[in-house]
Short mmCIF file of C-alpha atoms in Angstrom, two decimals:
data_model
loop_
_atom_site.label_atom_id
_atom_site.label_comp_id
_atom_site.label_asym_id
_atom_site.label_seq_id
_atom_site.Cartn_x
_atom_site.Cartn_y
_atom_site.Cartn_z
CA MET A 1 86.22 22.38 -152.56
CA ILE A 2 82.60 23.75 -152.72
CA GLU A 3 82.96 25.84 -148.99
CA LYS A 4 80.61 28.15 -147.79
CA ASN A 5 83.70 30.26 -145.72
CA THR A 6 85.84 29.80 -149.09
CA LEU A 7 83.63 30.33 -151.82
CA ASN A 8 83.50 33.92 -153.24
CA LEU A 9 79.70 33.50 -154.73
CA LYS A 10 79.93 37.32 -156.00
CA ALA A 11 83.00 36.25 -158.07
CA ASN A 12 82.63 33.25 -159.04
CA THR A 13 78.96 32.13 -159.48
CA PRO A 14 78.02 32.49 -162.85
CA THR A 15 75.04 34.98 -164.08
CA THR A 16 72.61 34.06 -166.37
CA ALA A 17 70.40 36.05 -168.27
CA LYS A 18 66.76 35.40 -167.41
CA SER A 19 63.69 35.05 -169.85
CA THR A 20 61.64 38.27 -170.06
CA SER A 21 58.62 35.98 -169.91
CA SER A 22 57.51 35.31 -166.40
CA LEU A 23 56.37 31.74 -167.68
CA LEU A 24 59.19 29.39 -168.19
CA ALA A 25 59.39 26.29 -169.76
CA GLN A 26 59.74 23.02 -168.33
CA PRO A 27 62.51 22.99 -165.57
CA TRP A 28 65.79 20.88 -166.08
CA ARG A 29 65.56 18.66 -162.71
CA VAL A 30 68.79 18.23 -161.72
CA LEU A 31 69.41 15.26 -158.73
CA VAL A 32 72.24 16.29 -155.92
CA VAL A 33 73.28 13.09 -154.27
CA ASP A 34 75.81 14.34 -151.18
CA ASP A 35 75.37 13.33 -147.40
CA ASP A 36 77.63 16.74 -146.49
CA ALA A 37 74.66 19.51 -145.81
CA ASP A 38 77.15 21.90 -146.60
CA ILE A 39 77.75 20.96 -150.11
CA GLN A 40 74.05 20.26 -151.00
CA SER A 41 73.47 23.87 -149.67
CA VAL A 42 76.13 25.39 -151.53
CA THR A 43 75.13 23.80 -154.81
CA ARG A 44 71.84 25.08 -154.57
CA LEU A 45 73.13 28.21 -154.17
CA ILE A 46 75.00 28.21 -156.85
CA LEU A 47 72.68 26.73 -159.43
CA ALA A 48 69.38 28.17 -158.24
CA ASN A 49 69.24 30.95 -160.68
CA VAL A 50 70.45 29.57 -163.49
CA VAL A 51 68.63 29.43 -166.50
CA PHE A 52 69.47 27.73 -169.88
CA LYS A 53 67.33 27.30 -172.85
CA ASN A 54 64.66 29.56 -171.04
CA ARG A 55 64.42 26.41 -169.10
CA PRO A 56 65.35 26.89 -164.98
CA ILE A 57 67.05 24.29 -162.80
CA GLU A 58 65.00 22.41 -160.41
CA LEU A 59 67.22 20.74 -157.24
CA ILE A 60 66.20 17.60 -156.03
CA SER A 61 68.16 16.65 -152.78
CA ALA A 62 69.03 13.02 -151.57
CA HIS A 63 71.34 12.36 -148.81
CA SER A 64 72.26 8.91 -149.39
CA ALA A 65 72.56 6.58 -152.66
CA ALA A 66 69.73 4.36 -151.24
CA GLU A 67 67.49 7.68 -151.24
CA ALA A 68 68.75 8.84 -154.69
CA ARG A 69 67.63 5.10 -156.12
CA ASP A 70 64.16 5.96 -154.48
CA ILE A 71 63.99 9.43 -156.30
CA LEU A 72 65.19 7.87 -159.50
CA THR A 73 63.17 4.73 -159.53
CA LYS A 74 59.80 7.00 -159.40
CA GLN A 75 61.04 9.88 -161.30
CA THR A 76 62.42 9.44 -165.03
CA ASN A 77 62.98 13.06 -166.08
CA ILE A 78 65.91 13.82 -164.22
CA ALA A 79 68.73 15.57 -166.56
CA VAL A 80 71.79 15.29 -164.45
CA VAL A 81 73.30 13.78 -161.36
CA LEU A 82 75.82 15.03 -159.43
CA LEU A 83 76.88 12.48 -157.27
CA ASP A 84 79.40 11.91 -154.27
CA VAL A 85 81.15 8.64 -153.82
CA VAL A 86 81.54 7.99 -150.48
CA MET A 87 78.18 8.25 -148.10
CA GLU A 88 76.55 5.45 -146.25
CA THR A 89 79.56 3.48 -147.97
CA ASP A 90 82.70 3.79 -149.15
CA ASP A 91 81.78 3.25 -152.91
CA ALA A 92 77.74 4.34 -152.50
CA GLY A 93 77.83 6.46 -155.69
CA LEU A 94 79.62 3.98 -157.52
CA GLU A 95 77.12 1.56 -156.60
CA LEU A 96 74.48 3.72 -157.61
CA VAL A 97 76.29 4.40 -160.99
CA LYS A 98 75.43 0.57 -161.36
CA ILE A 99 72.11 0.51 -160.67
CA ILE A 100 71.14 3.83 -162.90
CA ARG A 101 72.72 2.39 -166.00
CA ASP A 102 72.38 -1.70 -165.55
CA GLU A 103 69.07 -2.14 -163.46
CA LEU A 104 67.45 1.00 -164.30
CA ARG A 105 68.57 1.21 -167.97
CA ASN A 106 68.76 4.70 -167.91
CA ASN A 107 71.59 5.83 -170.42
CA ALA A 108 70.37 9.31 -171.00
CA ILE A 109 70.83 11.08 -167.66
CA ARG A 110 74.16 12.40 -167.33
CA ILE A 111 76.16 11.35 -164.33
CA ILE A 112 78.67 14.01 -162.94
CA LEU A 113 80.76 12.16 -160.14
CA ARG A 114 81.90 14.55 -157.31
CA THR A 115 84.37 13.16 -154.75
CA GLY A 116 86.37 15.23 -151.81
CA GLN A 117 88.16 11.93 -151.26
CA PRO A 118 89.77 11.04 -154.59
CA GLY A 119 91.81 7.98 -153.23
CA HIS A 120 88.68 6.42 -152.55
CA ALA A 121 87.86 6.21 -156.45
CA PRO A 122 90.81 7.06 -158.63
CA GLU A 123 89.88 8.88 -161.58
CA GLU A 124 91.45 6.78 -164.05
CA ARG A 125 90.11 3.76 -162.71
CA VAL A 126 86.32 5.24 -162.15
CA ILE A 127 86.12 6.51 -165.94
CA ILE A 128 87.11 3.14 -167.65
CA ASP A 129 85.56 1.09 -164.89
CA TYR A 130 81.99 3.15 -164.72
CA ASP A 131 79.53 4.18 -167.28
CA ILE A 132 79.95 8.30 -165.67
CA ASN A 133 79.80 11.72 -167.75
CA ASP A 134 82.25 13.36 -166.04
CA TYR A 135 84.54 13.39 -162.77
CA LYS A 136 85.54 16.43 -160.37
CA SER A 137 87.15 16.63 -157.10
CA LYS A 138 85.55 18.91 -154.83
CA ASN A 139 88.67 21.07 -154.08
CA GLU A 140 88.71 21.94 -158.05
CA LEU A 141 85.25 22.13 -158.69
CA THR A 142 84.66 26.32 -158.43
CA ALA A 143 81.30 27.92 -158.87
CA GLN A 144 82.14 28.72 -162.07
CA LYS A 145 83.37 25.43 -163.32
CA LEU A 146 80.44 23.42 -161.81
CA PHE A 147 78.18 26.15 -163.84
CA THR A 148 80.34 25.09 -166.90
CA THR A 149 79.93 21.21 -166.17
CA VAL A 150 76.26 20.98 -165.35
CA VAL A 151 75.50 23.39 -168.55
CA ALA A 152 77.69 20.95 -170.79
CA ALA A 153 75.54 17.89 -169.01
CA LEU A 154 72.41 19.26 -170.08
CA ARG A 155 73.30 19.95 -173.62
CA THR A 156 74.47 16.81 -173.80
CA TYR A 157 71.07 15.30 -172.34
CA GLU A 158 68.96 17.01 -174.43
CA THR A 159 70.75 15.81 -177.62
CA ILE A 160 70.31 12.02 -176.09
CA VAL A 161 66.86 12.44 -175.51
CA SER A 162 65.97 13.91 -178.93
CA LEU A 163 67.99 11.04 -180.60
CA ASN A 164 66.02 8.52 -178.20
CA LYS A 165 63.00 10.07 -179.82
CA THR A 166 64.04 10.21 -183.22
CA ARG A 167 65.15 6.22 -183.09
CA THR A 168 61.67 5.25 -181.78
CA GLY A 169 60.42 7.27 -184.90
CA LEU A 170 62.51 5.25 -187.29
CA GLU A 171 61.97 2.00 -185.72
CA LYS A 172 58.05 2.69 -185.92
CA ILE A 173 58.88 3.81 -189.59
CA LEU A 174 60.10 0.81 -190.73
CA GLN A 175 57.38 -1.38 -189.48
CA SER A 176 54.49 0.85 -190.74
CA SER A 177 53.40 1.50 -194.08
CA ASP A 178 54.38 4.15 -196.28
CA SER A 179 50.06 5.74 -196.27
CA LEU A 180 49.89 9.24 -195.30
CA PHE A 181 46.96 8.43 -192.78
CA LYS A 182 48.69 5.29 -190.84
CA VAL A 183 46.02 4.00 -188.58
CA GLN A 184 48.31 4.00 -186.03
CA SER A 185 49.42 7.61 -186.31
CA MET A 186 45.62 8.84 -186.23
CA HIS A 187 44.51 6.25 -183.85
CA GLU A 188 45.10 8.65 -181.02
CA PHE A 189 43.90 11.85 -182.44
CA SER A 190 40.37 9.65 -183.18
CA SER A 191 39.79 8.18 -179.98
CA GLY A 192 39.98 11.63 -178.49
CA ILE A 193 37.27 12.98 -180.83
CA LEU A 194 34.87 10.11 -179.30
CA THR A 195 36.24 11.38 -175.78
CA GLN A 196 35.14 14.86 -176.59
CA LEU A 197 31.95 13.82 -178.23
CA SER A 198 31.13 11.69 -175.55
CA SER A 199 32.03 14.22 -172.67
CA PHE A 200 29.87 16.76 -174.38
CA LEU A 201 26.56 14.64 -174.33
CA ASP A 202 27.69 13.33 -170.76
CA CYS A 203 27.90 9.59 -172.00
CA LYS A 204 30.53 7.02 -171.84
CA PRO A 205 32.60 7.14 -174.89
CA GLN A 206 31.06 4.65 -177.02
CA GLY A 207 31.29 4.76 -181.29
CA ILE A 208 33.58 4.91 -184.52
CA ILE A 209 35.63 7.09 -186.21
CA CYS A 210 35.14 6.83 -190.17
CA ILE A 211 37.72 8.68 -192.39
CA GLU A 212 36.64 9.18 -196.34
CA GLU A 213 39.88 8.79 -198.07
CA THR A 214 38.73 10.23 -201.09
CA ILE A 215 35.62 12.92 -201.43
CA ASN A 216 33.34 12.32 -204.02
CA GLN A 217 32.80 15.83 -204.96
CA SER A 218 28.94 14.88 -206.74
CA TYR A 219 26.48 14.55 -203.29
CA THR A 220 26.35 10.71 -204.11
CA PRO A 221 26.55 8.10 -201.28
CA ALA A 222 29.81 7.12 -200.13
CA THR A 223 31.00 3.99 -200.85
CA ALA A 224 33.14 1.45 -198.76
CA ASP A 225 35.86 1.79 -201.29
CA ASN A 226 36.65 5.41 -200.22
CA MET A 227 35.71 4.98 -196.26
CA LYS A 228 38.07 3.68 -193.58
CA ILE A 229 37.76 2.81 -189.85
CA THR A 230 40.21 4.34 -187.81
CA ALA A 231 39.14 3.99 -184.14
CA VAL A 232 36.39 1.89 -182.51
CA THR A 233 35.57 1.99 -178.84
CA ASN A 234 35.15 -1.50 -176.83
CA GLU A 235 31.36 -1.86 -177.98
CA PHE A 236 32.37 -1.70 -181.47
CA GLU A 237 35.57 -3.35 -181.70
CA CYS A 238 33.81 -6.02 -184.48
CA CYS A 239 33.42 -3.05 -186.67
CA LEU A 240 37.48 -1.76 -186.86
CA LYS A 241 37.92 -4.33 -189.79
CA CYS A 242 34.44 -4.15 -191.25
CA ASN A 243 34.19 -2.66 -194.94
CA LEU A 244 31.16 -0.46 -194.00
CA ASP A 245 28.96 -2.95 -195.61
CA GLY A 246 26.76 -3.99 -192.60
CA SER A 247 28.81 -7.55 -192.43
CA CYS A 248 29.66 -6.95 -188.90
CA GLY A 249 25.82 -6.82 -187.75
CA HIS A 250 25.81 -3.02 -187.48
CA SER A 251 23.72 -2.72 -190.62
CA GLU A 252 21.38 0.86 -189.19
CA LEU A 253 24.90 2.63 -188.18
CA THR A 254 26.16 1.64 -191.47
CA GLU A 255 23.48 3.25 -192.98
CA LEU A 256 23.52 6.30 -190.82
CA ILE A 257 27.21 6.48 -191.78
CA GLN A 258 26.53 6.43 -195.46
CA ARG A 259 23.85 8.99 -195.04
CA ALA A 260 25.95 11.52 -193.31
CA PHE A 261 28.52 10.96 -195.71
CA ALA A 262 26.39 11.30 -198.78
CA LYS A 263 24.59 14.75 -197.63
CA ARG A 264 27.34 16.10 -195.74
CA GLU A 265 25.50 17.19 -192.72
CA HIS A 266 24.93 15.33 -189.41
CA GLN A 267 22.49 12.66 -189.20
CA PHE A 268 20.72 11.54 -185.66
CA ALA A 269 18.45 8.46 -185.24
CA GLY A 270 17.28 7.66 -181.77
CA ASN A 271 20.23 7.47 -179.29
CA TYR A 272 22.80 7.33 -182.33
CA SER A 273 24.37 10.36 -183.73
CA ALA A 274 26.73 10.40 -187.07
CA PHE A 275 28.68 13.72 -186.93
CA TYR A 276 29.93 14.92 -190.19
CA LEU A 277 33.43 16.62 -189.87
CA LYS A 278 34.73 18.46 -193.00
CA THR A 279 38.69 18.35 -193.07
CA GLY A 280 39.25 20.46 -196.02
CA ALA A 281 39.17 19.38 -200.00
CA ALA A 282 41.09 16.39 -199.36
CA LYS A 283 39.01 14.62 -196.51
CA ALA A 284 35.99 14.26 -194.34
CA THR A 285 35.68 12.19 -191.07
CA ILE A 286 32.26 10.89 -189.72
CA ALA A 287 32.11 10.38 -185.71
CA LEU A 288 29.39 8.36 -184.78
CA VAL A 289 28.17 8.50 -181.21
CA CYS A 290 25.92 6.42 -179.32
CA SER A 291 24.61 8.41 -176.08
CA GLU A 292 22.30 7.33 -173.20
CA HIS A 293 19.63 9.50 -174.71
CA ALA A 294 18.31 10.93 -177.87
CA ILE A 295 19.72 14.05 -178.77
CA ASP A 296 17.04 16.79 -178.76
CA SER A 297 16.57 20.44 -181.10
CA SER A 298 18.43 22.33 -178.64
CA ASP A 299 21.43 19.63 -178.05
CA GLN A 300 21.92 19.60 -181.99
CA MET A 301 21.98 23.34 -182.12
CA LEU A 302 24.70 23.10 -179.55
CA LEU A 303 26.66 20.27 -181.47
CA GLU A 304 26.69 22.52 -184.64
CA VAL A 305 29.01 24.92 -182.96
CA PHE A 306 31.12 21.93 -181.21
CA THR A 307 31.55 19.57 -184.14
CA SER A 308 32.67 22.99 -186.14
CA LYS A 309 35.31 23.69 -183.54
CA ILE A 310 36.12 19.75 -183.75
CA SER A 311 36.43 19.94 -187.41
CA ILE A 312 39.10 22.92 -187.17
CA ALA A 313 41.24 20.96 -184.83
CA LEU A 314 40.91 17.78 -187.12
CA GLU A 315 42.16 19.78 -189.91
CA ASN A 316 44.88 21.20 -188.41
CA ALA A 317 46.34 17.46 -187.45
CA VAL A 318 45.61 16.38 -190.90
CA HIS A 319 47.96 19.37 -192.05
CA TYR A 320 50.30 18.51 -189.07
CA GLN A 321 50.68 15.04 -190.46
CA LYS A 322 51.67 15.96 -193.74
CA MET A 323 54.25 18.28 -192.21
CA VAL A 324 55.52 15.67 -189.85
CA SER A 325 55.75 13.28 -192.83
CA LEU A 326 57.45 15.86 -195.10
CA GLU A 327 60.04 16.47 -192.40
CA LYS A 328 60.67 12.93 -191.60
CA ALA A 329 61.14 12.63 -195.23
CA ALA A 330 63.87 15.21 -195.23
CA VAL A 331 66.00 13.61 -192.74
CA THR A 332 65.44 10.17 -193.35
CA ASP A 333 66.67 7.93 -195.96
CA PHE A 334 64.17 6.47 -197.88
CA LEU A 335 65.54 3.15 -198.43
CA THR A 336 66.59 1.85 -195.13
CA GLY A 337 64.47 4.34 -192.59
CA LEU A 338 67.63 5.57 -191.27
CA HIS A 339 69.00 9.22 -190.57
CA ASN A 340 70.14 10.47 -193.85
CA ARG A 341 73.36 12.28 -194.13
CA ARG A 342 71.64 15.53 -193.59
CA GLN A 343 70.66 14.38 -190.23
CA LEU A 344 73.82 13.25 -189.58
CA LEU A 345 75.74 16.25 -189.60
CA ARG A 346 72.96 18.20 -187.79
CA LEU A 347 72.73 15.69 -184.50
CA GLY A 348 76.14 14.82 -184.75
CA ILE A 349 77.55 18.49 -184.76
CA PRO A 350 76.47 19.11 -180.99
CA LEU A 351 77.39 15.92 -179.94
CA LEU A 352 81.04 16.38 -181.11
CA ALA A 353 80.98 19.97 -179.27
CA CYS A 354 80.00 18.35 -175.63
CA ALA A 355 82.69 15.50 -176.49
CA ASN A 356 86.18 15.57 -174.51
CA ARG A 357 88.47 13.16 -173.06
CA LYS A 358 86.42 12.65 -170.21
CA ASN A 359 83.22 12.73 -172.32
CA PRO A 360 84.80 10.60 -175.85
CA LEU A 361 83.30 10.02 -178.90
CA ALA A 362 83.68 7.27 -181.58
CA VAL A 363 82.88 7.69 -185.32
CA SER A 364 82.55 4.84 -187.83
CA ILE A 365 82.38 4.33 -191.21
CA ILE A 366 80.86 1.09 -192.14
CA ASN A 367 80.89 -0.54 -195.84
CA ILE A 368 79.02 -3.50 -197.06
CA ASP A 369 82.13 -5.94 -198.62
CA PHE A 370 81.88 -6.69 -202.17
CA PHE A 371 78.09 -4.90 -202.78
CA LYS A 372 78.78 -4.24 -206.45
CA LEU A 373 78.84 -8.08 -207.01
CA ILE A 374 75.76 -8.83 -204.88
CA ASN A 375 73.84 -6.08 -207.76
CA GLU A 376 75.61 -7.64 -210.47
CA LYS A 377 74.42 -11.20 -209.76
CA TYR A 378 71.17 -11.01 -208.24
CA GLY A 379 69.90 -7.47 -209.37
CA HIS A 380 69.48 -4.31 -207.90
CA ASP A 381 66.25 -5.00 -205.96
CA LEU A 382 68.20 -7.71 -203.76
CA GLY A 383 70.66 -5.25 -203.14
CA ASP A 384 67.98 -2.85 -201.95
CA VAL A 385 66.78 -5.79 -199.78
CA VAL A 386 70.57 -6.16 -198.31
CA LEU A 387 70.85 -2.37 -197.16
CA LYS A 388 67.22 -2.44 -195.59
CA LYS A 389 68.30 -5.68 -193.60
CA VAL A 390 71.64 -4.02 -192.62
CA GLY A 391 69.42 -1.02 -191.42
CA GLN A 392 67.33 -3.51 -189.51
CA VAL A 393 70.52 -5.23 -187.77
CA MET A 394 72.01 -1.66 -187.19
CA LEU A 395 68.92 -0.26 -185.39
CA SER A 396 68.51 -3.76 -183.07
CA HIS A 397 72.41 -4.09 -182.06
CA PHE A 398 73.61 -0.22 -181.35
CA ARG A 399 72.36 1.65 -178.15
CA GLU A 400 69.94 3.98 -177.81
CA GLN A 401 72.12 6.91 -177.81
CA ASP A 402 74.22 5.90 -181.06
CA LEU A 403 72.90 8.15 -184.29
CA VAL A 404 72.69 5.49 -187.03
CA SER A 405 72.82 6.81 -190.73
CA ARG A 406 72.99 5.80 -194.17
CA TYR A 407 75.77 7.89 -195.49
CA GLY A 408 75.40 7.21 -199.33
CA GLY A 409 75.29 4.17 -201.37
CA LYS A 410 76.53 0.92 -199.57
CA GLU A 411 78.53 3.06 -196.67
CA PHE A 412 76.53 3.52 -193.34
CA CYS A 413 77.63 6.12 -190.51
CA ILE A 414 77.61 5.75 -186.76
CA ILE A 415 78.57 8.72 -184.50
CA ALA A 416 78.45 6.83 -180.60
CA PRO A 417 78.58 8.96 -177.91
CA ALA A 418 80.22 8.29 -174.22
CA LEU A 419 81.94 5.86 -176.21
CA PRO A 420 85.99 5.01 -175.47
CA ALA A 421 88.66 3.68 -177.77
CA SER A 422 88.53 0.24 -175.34
CA GLU A 423 84.79 -0.36 -175.84
CA ALA A 424 84.56 0.83 -179.25
CA PHE A 425 85.99 -2.10 -180.84
CA LEU A 426 83.73 -4.55 -178.91
CA LEU A 427 80.83 -2.55 -179.78
CA PHE A 428 81.43 -2.65 -183.48
CA ASP A 429 83.04 -6.30 -184.05
CA GLY A 430 80.03 -7.32 -181.88
CA PHE A 431 77.69 -5.62 -184.95
CA ARG A 432 80.24 -7.35 -187.67
CA GLN A 433 79.65 -10.81 -185.99
CA VAL A 434 75.79 -10.46 -186.03
CA LEU A 435 75.62 -9.45 -189.64
CA GLU A 436 77.96 -12.26 -190.98
CA ASN A 437 75.77 -14.82 -188.86
CA THR A 438 72.36 -12.96 -190.33
CA ALA A 439 70.78 -14.75 -193.43
CA ILE A 440 69.35 -12.80 -196.24
CA ASP A 441 66.42 -14.27 -197.73
CA ILE A 442 67.25 -13.96 -201.59
CA HIS A 443 64.30 -16.95 -202.50
CA PRO A 444 61.74 -19.01 -200.98
CA ASN A 445 64.77 -21.40 -200.67
CA GLU A 446 67.94 -19.75 -200.74
CA SER A 447 69.53 -17.20 -198.62
CA ILE A 448 72.79 -15.28 -198.53
CA HIS A 449 75.58 -14.05 -195.86
CA ILE A 450 77.22 -10.53 -196.00
CA THR A 451 80.52 -9.31 -194.30
CA VAL A 452 81.28 -5.56 -193.73
CA SER A 453 84.41 -3.28 -193.38
CA ILE A 454 84.48 -0.91 -190.22
CA GLY A 455 86.99 1.83 -189.64
CA VAL A 456 86.25 3.56 -186.13
CA THR A 457 87.97 6.70 -185.14
CA THR A 458 87.90 8.15 -181.23
CA ASP A 459 90.74 10.72 -181.90
CA LEU A 460 88.39 13.90 -181.69
CA CYS A 461 89.06 16.41 -184.32
CA PRO A 462 87.94 20.18 -184.44
CA ASN A 463 84.92 19.25 -186.74
CA LEU A 464 83.06 16.08 -187.62
CA ASP A 465 84.06 16.31 -191.46
CA ASP A 466 87.59 15.61 -190.25
CA MET A 467 86.68 12.76 -188.16
CA ILE A 468 84.40 11.10 -190.75
CA ALA A 469 87.65 11.51 -192.92
CA ALA A 470 89.49 9.76 -190.43
CA ALA A 471 87.06 6.98 -189.93
CA GLU A 472 87.39 6.36 -193.87
CA SER A 473 90.92 6.37 -193.80
CA LEU A 474 90.48 3.54 -190.98
CA LEU A 475 87.78 1.80 -193.48
CA TYR A 476 90.45 1.54 -196.00
CA GLN A 477 93.42 -0.06 -193.94
CA ALA A 478 90.08 -2.77 -192.74
CA LYS A 479 89.67 -3.45 -196.70
CA SER A 480 93.50 -3.89 -197.17
CA SER A 481 93.84 -6.07 -194.73
CA GLY A 482 91.31 -8.60 -196.18
CA ARG A 483 87.95 -6.88 -195.29
CA ASN A 484 85.20 -8.54 -192.99
CA CYS A 485 87.38 -6.67 -190.07
CA VAL A 486 87.16 -3.71 -187.80
CA VAL A 487 90.19 -0.96 -187.46
CA VAL A 488 89.41 1.33 -184.45
CA ARG A 489 91.88 4.03 -183.51
#
C-alpha cells in the first residue's frame, strides 16, 4: 500500500534523467482520483519529478468521482487517470469508468484502477466488465511499480493519439482529390495570409487569395486557366467559384489581380491592394485586400518588406505540403487510403510492446473470398472498386484506436489494442456481417455482395511477425470451414 509511514522514498522512488534544456515540452497530464489525502500526497511526491520523453508530468487532483467528471468534461488532453474505486459510493470509480468511455467517449485516456479494498471490485470481474487498462491493489503498488505503470500507460496513450490523428488523415484522403494543392489543406494558411495583411493595414480581414497553378515564364497576362481562388472572406464569398473572368460582378478586382500576375509586382487601386507573393519556381500567389483607406507611398514601402516575409512563409508552406504528401504516400496504400504494411509494422510494434494479460491485443488477417473470380468475371478495375469499398467499411466499423491496413493483394491486417478474446469475435464478426450486407455497385443497375474470411489471434507473441503468422494460420482454418466466418484464438 502506498503509505507515507512505510514507503522508502529514497530506495523506491524512481529517478529520471532530466533534460539539459530548461524548457521542457508540454507536460503529460495525469489525473489522480482518490478521496484519501495521504494517497494524493504520496502519489504527487513519487511522480512530481518524473520526466518521460523530455516531458514532465503534471498531476491534477480530484477527491471524488463527481469532481473528476467535471475536470474530464472541461479538459480533454489528460493522458492517464489513477482511479480509486470506493469514494463517495462503493462503486464510484467504476461508474466513472463508464462515464469516461460511454458518455465522454474518450477512448484514448488510459485508466489505471487502484483499490485498497479488492473485495469491492474483484480484479477478474472488473477487467472483463469495465474498459480499464490496468488494475492495481494499493498494498502491492510500490513507488517503482507506480512509476513503471504510469510510464507504460503514457507510452500507450501517445501511440493511440498518434493512431487517432492518422485515422483522421486517412478519412480525409479518401474524401479528397489527389491534387497537391487541395483547397481544404491550403485554405487555413491562405486565410492566415489575409488576416496578417489586414492586421498590418489595421483593417478588417476582407479579401481574396488566388494561386497561380503554373507560372508563365514570359511576362504575359495570366489567364483563368492557370489561376485558382483558394480563400475568401464573407464579403467576397461569391468569388470563391469564380473563374476570374469578372462573372462574379467584381470585374475591376479581376483586372487588378490579372495585372499583378502579369507584372509580377504589387498593384494598388484606391482601397484595394493586390499583393504579389512569389513562392518559388512553381507557383505564385496574389492576396487581394480591401482596406478602409488608400495605401500611401510609405505604407507601400513597408508592405514591400512585410510581404517578402509572407512570401518566404508561403514558400515554406508549399514545400511542407509536398513533404507531407510524400510522407503520406510512403505509409499509405495508394488504392484504399489505408495504412500500408510498412506503417502497420511501424505503429504495431510499440502497441505489442505495451500489451500484456491485463492490456490485451488482437491481431487479425482478413481475406476477401473468391476475389480472383471477381477479377476474372468483372475485370481488375472492378476489383479495385471492391478493395476500396472494403477499406471504407473498415474505417467506419472499427474503433478509433484500431490500426487498419492493407497487408497486400486481397488481404487486410488489423491490430486492435485493448481487445480481449471475449470481445474480439464480436468486433470482427460484426464487420463480417456488415460487409456481407453491403451492396457494391458495378453497373448503374447491378451490384454484388462479397464475403470475407477472418483469422484473429489474441495469444501474445514475442514479436509482431509471429502474431501475424498465427492470425494467418487461423485464417486458413476459416477458409477450410467454408469461408465467410471468423476464427478466434
